[in-house]
Amino acid sequence: MLRDLHSHTIASDGDLTVSELLQLASERGVQELAITDHDSVASLADAVSKAGKLELKLIPGVEISAAVGKKKQDSVHIVGLQIDHQHAGLNSFLNNIQKKRHERALQMAEKLEVAGIKGAQPDVEYMLDSQPMVCRTHLAQYLLEREEVKTFGAAFKHYLAKGGKAYVKDDWFDIEDAVAMIRQAGGIPVLAHPTRYGMGSNKLKQLIQQFKNVGGQGIEVCYPNIHPGQKNLLADWSVQFNLLASQGSDFHSPSKPWALLGKFAPLPEQVTPVWESPAWTTSD
Ligand code: AMP
Ligand code: MN
Ligand code: MN
Ligand code: MN
């Protein structure tokens, strides 16, 4: 059974609608798909209803941005799998994050304008009015289309990432709040793509320990572009910390060929896959 437990739609920074994503999942032979938009459950009602008509099991999910560290200096992503997407507390929590995102987008636009990107403020205001969410990914795309930068990565390096001209420090809720919220909404909290936070292995191990201490239940072990050595290390930590192992492409768009839906290595044998947990629903 092919399972992809991490993907995005236009509700956050994915390029596909729910229908397009489900269609692609069917074509790729994905039989179980989690939709995990950044800080949003807006796609899930539609996804649950449409997946029912296809031979596809839809896992309602979310990917919550959260802060770690004494000064909240790092930000990490917590995937919640099998959440109740109608949970009132979760919806209000996510609405709060979306307000923070809205404010951050306006501040980044102001900084872009100051950095010489003329018209960035009205353009970002238009984006905020016309699409569900404005992520840094959208701003990177905007800078690329205006030919202010040559690559997507350069947009982050020069403008959007820490040290960039339009960087605005994020203000996410703490990791323990994100984990608690996911659990209150009936979900399984999974630390997303642990090797993508630019942490050395000691710091990363501490993060995983902290995540476990605050009630985290799983970590992603298999995802695109992870080195085999890193994957084995995550698998070992998954066993050591008694965390379930998850897998997913973090699919955003067919135009991002480094993360194709359903494409990543299988989980190593020593781990317990999240779908083998007693908490994993078998009915759909
Ligand atoms: P946001 O959640 O709005 O802060 O946007 C974060 C998203 O931007 C992440 O999910 C990544 O997909 C993407 N991202 C962050 N840093 C980089 C980078 N250096 N290069 C390319 N994409 C990045
Ligand atoms: Mn994204
Ligand atoms: Mn992420
Ligand atoms: Mn993601």
Tab-separated table of C-alpha atoms and ligand atoms in Angstrom:
chain	number	residue	atom	x	y	z
A	1	MET	CA	0.000	0.000	0.000
A	2	LEU	CA	1.486	3.347	-1.029
A	3	ARG	CA	0.982	6.038	1.584
A	4	ASP	CA	1.966	9.672	1.272
A	5	LEU	CA	1.370	11.437	4.593
A	6	HIS	CA	2.464	14.997	3.784
A	7	SER	CA	1.123	17.174	0.945
A	8	HIS	CA	-0.111	20.685	0.177
A	9	THR	CA	-2.917	22.322	-1.803
A	10	ILE	CA	-3.754	25.908	-2.760
A	11	ALA	CA	-5.144	26.345	0.758
A	12	SER	CA	-1.493	27.063	1.680
A	13	ASP	CA	1.453	27.116	-0.722
A	14	GLY	CA	0.632	24.157	-2.965
A	15	ASP	CA	-0.193	24.715	-6.632
A	16	LEU	CA	-2.988	22.147	-7.008
A	17	THR	CA	-6.633	22.250	-6.018
A	18	VAL	CA	-8.048	19.363	-3.973
A	19	SER	CA	-9.489	17.747	-7.134
A	20	GLU	CA	-6.192	18.040	-9.001
A	21	LEU	CA	-4.221	16.630	-6.075
A	22	LEU	CA	-6.592	13.683	-5.604
A	23	GLN	CA	-6.478	12.975	-9.331
A	24	LEU	CA	-2.679	13.003	-9.270
A	25	ALA	CA	-2.655	10.726	-6.218
A	26	SER	CA	-4.824	8.213	-8.079
A	27	GLU	CA	-2.552	8.373	-11.129
A	28	ARG	CA	0.538	7.813	-8.992
A	29	GLY	CA	-1.005	4.837	-7.194
A	30	VAL	CA	-1.136	6.601	-3.830
A	31	GLN	CA	-3.819	4.776	-1.856
A	32	GLU	CA	-3.616	6.724	1.378
A	33	LEU	CA	-2.994	10.478	1.224
A	34	ALA	CA	-2.693	13.012	4.021
A	35	ILE	CA	-3.346	16.626	3.083
A	36	THR	CA	-1.300	18.743	5.489
A	37	ASP	CA	-1.520	22.399	4.552
A	38	HIS	CA	0.489	24.977	6.489
A	39	ASP	CA	-1.652	26.189	9.400
A	40	SER	CA	-4.902	25.509	7.549
A	41	VAL	CA	-7.644	22.906	7.356
A	42	ALA	CA	-9.510	24.778	4.609
A	43	SER	CA	-9.090	21.996	2.024
A	44	LEU	CA	-10.142	19.131	4.219
A	45	ALA	CA	-13.945	19.152	4.061
A	46	ASP	CA	-13.825	19.121	0.271
A	47	ALA	CA	-11.002	16.548	0.269
A	48	VAL	CA	-12.816	14.129	2.582
A	49	SER	CA	-15.952	14.325	0.466
A	50	LYS	CA	-14.155	13.968	-2.888
A	51	ALA	CA	-11.833	11.164	-1.744
A	52	GLY	CA	-14.889	9.133	-0.768
A	53	LYS	CA	-15.787	8.917	-4.455
A	54	LEU	CA	-12.315	7.697	-5.429
A	55	GLU	CA	-10.486	4.594	-4.243
A	56	LEU	CA	-8.399	6.694	-1.951
A	57	LYS	CA	-8.217	6.984	1.791
A	58	LEU	CA	-7.875	10.606	2.802
A	59	ILE	CA	-6.131	11.346	6.088
A	60	PRO	CA	-7.128	14.804	7.352
A	61	GLY	CA	-3.977	16.611	8.408
A	62	VAL	CA	-2.303	19.932	9.022
A	63	GLU	CA	1.290	21.214	9.214
A	64	ILE	CA	1.606	23.672	12.081
A	65	SER	CA	4.455	26.198	12.248
A	66	ALA	CA	5.849	26.308	15.793
A	67	ALA	CA	8.614	27.991	17.751
A	68	VAL	CA	11.387	26.287	19.714
A	69	GLY	CA	14.252	27.465	21.844
A	70	LYS	CA	14.471	29.745	24.905
A	71	LYS	CA	14.087	32.828	22.754
A	72	LYS	CA	11.826	31.083	20.237
A	73	GLN	CA	14.753	31.465	17.865
A	74	ASP	CA	14.011	28.413	15.718
A	75	SER	CA	10.883	27.464	13.888
A	76	VAL	CA	9.825	23.910	13.151
A	77	HIS	CA	6.869	22.183	11.511
A	78	ILE	CA	4.557	19.785	13.317
A	79	VAL	CA	2.341	17.631	11.140
A	80	GLY	CA	-0.922	16.538	12.751
A	81	LEU	CA	-2.337	13.374	11.214
A	82	GLN	CA	-5.930	12.207	11.543
A	83	ILE	CA	-7.129	15.411	13.083
A	84	ASP	CA	-10.775	16.291	13.515
A	85	HIS	CA	-10.704	19.202	11.086
A	86	GLN	CA	-13.963	20.544	12.474
A	87	HIS	CA	-12.583	20.812	16.003
A	88	ALA	CA	-13.452	24.322	17.220
A	89	GLY	CA	-10.317	24.783	19.327
A	90	LEU	CA	-8.062	23.759	16.454
A	91	ASN	CA	-9.852	26.075	14.034
A	92	SER	CA	-9.508	29.015	16.360
A	93	PHE	CA	-5.810	28.182	16.987
A	94	LEU	CA	-5.176	28.080	13.213
A	95	ASN	CA	-7.102	31.325	12.685
A	96	ASN	CA	-4.740	32.959	15.145
A	97	ILE	CA	-1.716	31.726	13.203
A	98	GLN	CA	-3.278	32.969	9.979
A	99	LYS	CA	-3.632	36.430	11.486
A	100	LYS	CA	0.070	36.314	12.383
A	101	ARG	CA	0.838	35.248	8.802
A	102	HIS	CA	-1.256	38.116	7.405
A	103	GLU	CA	0.582	40.626	9.587
A	104	ARG	CA	3.971	39.132	8.703
A	105	ALA	CA	3.188	39.318	4.957
A	106	LEU	CA	2.380	43.040	5.306
A	107	GLN	CA	5.631	43.634	7.205
A	108	MET	CA	7.652	41.709	4.623
A	109	ALA	CA	5.990	43.732	1.844
A	110	GLU	CA	7.009	46.941	3.575
A	111	LYS	CA	10.600	45.719	3.821
A	112	LEU	CA	10.576	44.621	0.184
A	113	GLU	CA	9.414	48.088	-0.805
A	114	VAL	CA	12.240	49.654	1.251
A	115	ALA	CA	14.690	47.225	-0.395
A	116	GLY	CA	13.715	48.653	-3.773
A	117	ILE	CA	11.032	46.207	-4.895
A	118	LYS	CA	8.656	48.939	-6.052
A	119	GLY	CA	4.997	48.081	-5.857
A	120	ALA	CA	5.549	45.169	-3.487
A	121	GLN	CA	3.092	46.585	-0.945
A	122	PRO	CA	0.039	46.850	-3.234
A	123	ASP	CA	0.978	43.546	-4.875
A	124	VAL	CA	1.122	41.709	-1.546
A	125	GLU	CA	-2.104	43.396	-0.415
A	126	TYR	CA	-3.716	42.094	-3.590
A	127	MET	CA	-2.408	38.592	-2.867
A	128	LEU	CA	-3.780	38.775	0.682
A	129	ASP	CA	-7.195	39.686	-0.714
A	130	SER	CA	-7.276	37.140	-3.493
A	131	GLN	CA	-5.808	33.892	-2.119
A	132	PRO	CA	-6.291	31.854	1.053
A	133	MET	CA	-2.812	32.485	2.451
A	134	VAL	CA	0.406	34.329	1.658
A	135	CYS	CA	3.449	32.207	2.538
A	136	ARG	CA	7.081	33.084	1.973
A	137	THR	CA	6.949	30.622	-0.915
A	138	HIS	CA	4.482	32.932	-2.702
A	139	LEU	CA	6.764	35.918	-2.143
A	140	ALA	CA	9.717	33.928	-3.505
A	141	GLN	CA	7.676	33.113	-6.603
A	142	TYR	CA	6.715	36.769	-6.931
A	143	LEU	CA	10.374	37.891	-6.785
A	144	LEU	CA	11.302	35.222	-9.314
A	145	GLU	CA	8.550	36.244	-11.738
A	146	ARG	CA	9.644	39.888	-11.473
A	147	GLU	CA	13.197	38.715	-12.205
A	148	GLU	CA	14.462	40.365	-9.032
A	149	VAL	CA	16.257	37.061	-8.358
A	150	LYS	CA	17.460	34.251	-10.587
A	151	THR	CA	16.319	31.317	-8.470
A	152	PHE	CA	13.785	30.441	-5.832
A	153	GLY	CA	16.631	29.746	-3.392
A	154	ALA	CA	18.121	33.195	-4.060
A	155	ALA	CA	14.798	34.815	-3.155
A	156	PHE	CA	15.084	33.225	0.295
A	157	LYS	CA	18.786	33.939	0.677
A	158	HIS	CA	18.660	37.609	-0.315
A	159	TYR	CA	15.191	38.598	0.875
A	160	LEU	CA	13.068	36.127	2.830
A	161	ALA	CA	15.266	33.949	5.037
A	162	LYS	CA	17.021	35.048	8.237
A	163	GLY	CA	19.583	37.687	7.224
A	164	GLY	CA	17.608	38.622	4.097
A	165	LYS	CA	16.487	42.200	3.372
A	166	ALA	CA	12.799	41.506	3.898
A	167	TYR	CA	13.096	38.950	6.694
A	168	VAL	CA	10.580	39.294	9.490
A	169	LYS	CA	11.015	37.131	12.572
A	170	ASP	CA	8.055	34.822	12.907
A	171	ASP	CA	5.979	34.675	16.007
A	172	TRP	CA	4.563	31.165	16.076
A	173	PHE	CA	3.111	29.460	19.141
A	174	ASP	CA	5.462	27.204	21.109
A	175	ILE	CA	5.957	23.610	20.088
A	176	GLU	CA	4.146	22.356	23.209
A	177	ASP	CA	1.045	24.373	22.305
A	178	ALA	CA	1.033	23.019	18.740
A	179	VAL	CA	1.448	19.442	19.955
A	180	ALA	CA	-1.253	19.830	22.608
A	181	MET	CA	-3.651	21.357	20.075
A	182	ILE	CA	-3.175	18.491	17.633
A	183	ARG	CA	-3.806	15.958	20.381
A	184	GLN	CA	-6.911	17.812	21.580
A	185	ALA	CA	-8.195	17.616	18.009
A	186	GLY	CA	-7.698	13.836	18.074
A	187	GLY	CA	-4.577	13.891	15.893
A	188	ILE	CA	-1.140	12.306	16.027
A	189	PRO	CA	1.627	14.961	16.250
A	190	VAL	CA	4.555	14.154	13.957
A	191	LEU	CA	7.763	16.207	13.728
A	192	ALA	CA	8.076	17.093	10.027
A	193	HIS	CA	11.302	16.690	7.984
A	194	PRO	CA	13.706	16.912	10.979
A	195	THR	CA	16.836	17.309	8.841
A	196	ARG	CA	15.566	20.468	7.159
A	197	TYR	CA	15.997	22.818	10.119
A	198	GLY	CA	19.726	23.317	9.595
A	199	MET	CA	20.474	21.834	13.025
A	200	GLY	CA	23.540	19.769	13.822
A	201	SER	CA	22.895	16.264	15.118
A	202	ASN	CA	23.238	17.137	18.825
A	203	LYS	CA	20.761	19.996	18.570
A	204	LEU	CA	18.417	17.887	16.475
A	205	LYS	CA	18.500	15.065	19.002
A	206	GLN	CA	17.624	17.565	21.735
A	207	LEU	CA	14.724	18.820	19.628
A	208	ILE	CA	13.421	15.281	19.216
A	209	GLN	CA	13.768	14.691	22.966
A	210	GLN	CA	11.845	17.917	23.654
A	211	PHE	CA	9.185	16.994	21.107
A	212	LYS	CA	8.746	13.619	22.843
A	213	ASN	CA	8.632	15.293	26.284
A	214	VAL	CA	5.833	17.643	25.259
A	215	GLY	CA	3.679	14.804	23.892
A	216	GLY	CA	4.900	14.338	20.317
A	217	GLN	CA	4.139	10.879	18.966
A	218	GLY	CA	5.935	10.501	15.653
A	219	ILE	CA	8.709	11.759	13.390
A	220	GLU	CA	9.068	11.781	9.646
A	221	VAL	CA	11.845	9.406	8.646
A	222	CYS	CA	11.394	9.085	4.886
A	223	TYR	CA	10.952	12.085	2.585
A	224	PRO	CA	12.578	13.267	-0.648
A	225	ASN	CA	16.263	14.179	-0.744
A	226	ILE	CA	17.152	12.888	2.695
A	227	HIS	CA	20.582	11.256	2.732
A	228	PRO	CA	20.552	7.534	3.608
A	229	GLY	CA	22.777	8.181	6.651
A	230	GLN	CA	20.358	10.804	7.982
A	231	LYS	CA	17.413	8.511	7.325
A	232	ASN	CA	19.056	5.717	9.321
A	233	LEU	CA	19.847	8.111	12.165
A	234	LEU	CA	16.213	9.283	12.285
A	235	ALA	CA	15.069	5.658	12.198
A	236	ASP	CA	17.325	4.875	15.173
A	237	TRP	CA	16.012	7.895	17.101
A	238	SER	CA	12.467	6.899	16.271
A	239	VAL	CA	13.125	3.575	18.016
A	240	GLN	CA	15.175	5.101	20.857
A	241	PHE	CA	12.562	7.752	21.719
A	242	ASN	CA	9.644	5.417	21.092
A	243	LEU	CA	8.228	7.649	18.360
A	244	LEU	CA	6.196	6.331	15.446
A	245	ALA	CA	7.743	6.752	11.997
A	246	SER	CA	6.021	8.604	9.186
A	247	GLN	CA	6.734	9.232	5.514
A	248	GLY	CA	5.630	11.763	2.937
A	249	SER	CA	6.703	13.704	-0.109
A	250	ASP	CA	5.829	17.202	1.168
A	251	PHE	CA	4.398	17.608	-2.316
A	252	HIS	CA	3.673	21.210	-3.359
A	253	SER	CA	3.551	21.266	-7.149
A	254	PRO	CA	4.256	19.224	-10.280
A	255	SER	CA	6.667	22.044	-11.153
A	256	LYS	CA	8.838	21.100	-8.148
A	257	PRO	CA	10.257	17.794	-9.393
A	258	TRP	CA	12.441	17.276	-6.325
A	259	ALA	CA	9.320	16.375	-4.334
A	260	LEU	CA	7.009	14.185	-6.375
A	261	LEU	CA	3.811	12.810	-4.895
A	262	GLY	CA	4.348	9.298	-3.493
A	263	LYS	CA	8.074	9.320	-4.194
A	264	PHE	CA	10.470	8.607	-1.306
A	265	ALA	CA	12.323	5.621	0.148
A	266	PRO	CA	10.416	2.996	2.162
A	267	LEU	CA	10.654	3.100	5.953
A	268	PRO	CA	13.565	1.123	7.431
A	269	GLU	CA	12.587	-2.144	9.087
A	270	GLN	CA	13.376	-1.290	12.686
A	271	VAL	CA	10.750	1.466	13.023
A	272	THR	CA	7.049	1.273	13.879
A	273	PRO	CA	5.110	2.958	11.063
A	274	VAL	CA	2.504	5.441	12.233
A	275	TRP	CA	-0.223	3.449	10.465
A	276	GLU	CA	0.566	0.434	12.674
A	277	SER	CA	-0.238	2.400	15.798
A	278	PRO	CA	-3.479	1.407	17.576
A	279	ALA	CA	-4.522	5.063	17.198
A	280	TRP	CA	-4.508	4.801	13.403
A	281	THR	CA	-7.994	4.519	12.078
A	282	THR	CA	-8.721	1.544	9.896
A	283	SER	CA	-12.235	2.592	8.939
A	284	ASP	CA	-12.898	5.273	6.361
B	1	AMP	P1	6.489	30.175	5.640
B	1	AMP	O1	5.766	29.029	6.277
B	1	AMP	O2	5.554	31.159	5.014
B	1	AMP	O3	7.508	30.803	6.531
B	1	AMP	O4	7.277	29.579	4.438
B	1	AMP	C1	8.127	28.531	4.705
B	1	AMP	C2	8.234	27.658	3.478
B	1	AMP	O5	9.197	28.252	2.597
B	1	AMP	C3	8.795	26.323	3.864
B	1	AMP	O6	7.744	25.390	4.016
B	1	AMP	C4	9.650	25.937	2.706
B	1	AMP	O7	8.874	25.193	1.773
B	1	AMP	C5	10.032	27.243	2.058
B	1	AMP	N1	11.442	27.615	2.344
B	1	AMP	C6	11.953	28.030	3.502
B	1	AMP	N2	13.276	28.310	3.375
B	1	AMP	C7	13.589	28.055	2.086
B	1	AMP	C8	14.782	28.132	1.315
B	1	AMP	N3	15.943	28.547	1.858
B	1	AMP	N4	14.715	27.794	0.020
B	1	AMP	C9	13.553	27.400	-0.527
B	1	AMP	N5	12.398	27.280	0.142
B	1	AMP	C10	12.410	27.609	1.427
B	2	MN	MN	5.323	24.917	1.956
B	3	MN	MN	7.434	21.911	6.306
B	4	MN	MN	5.035	20.714	4.096
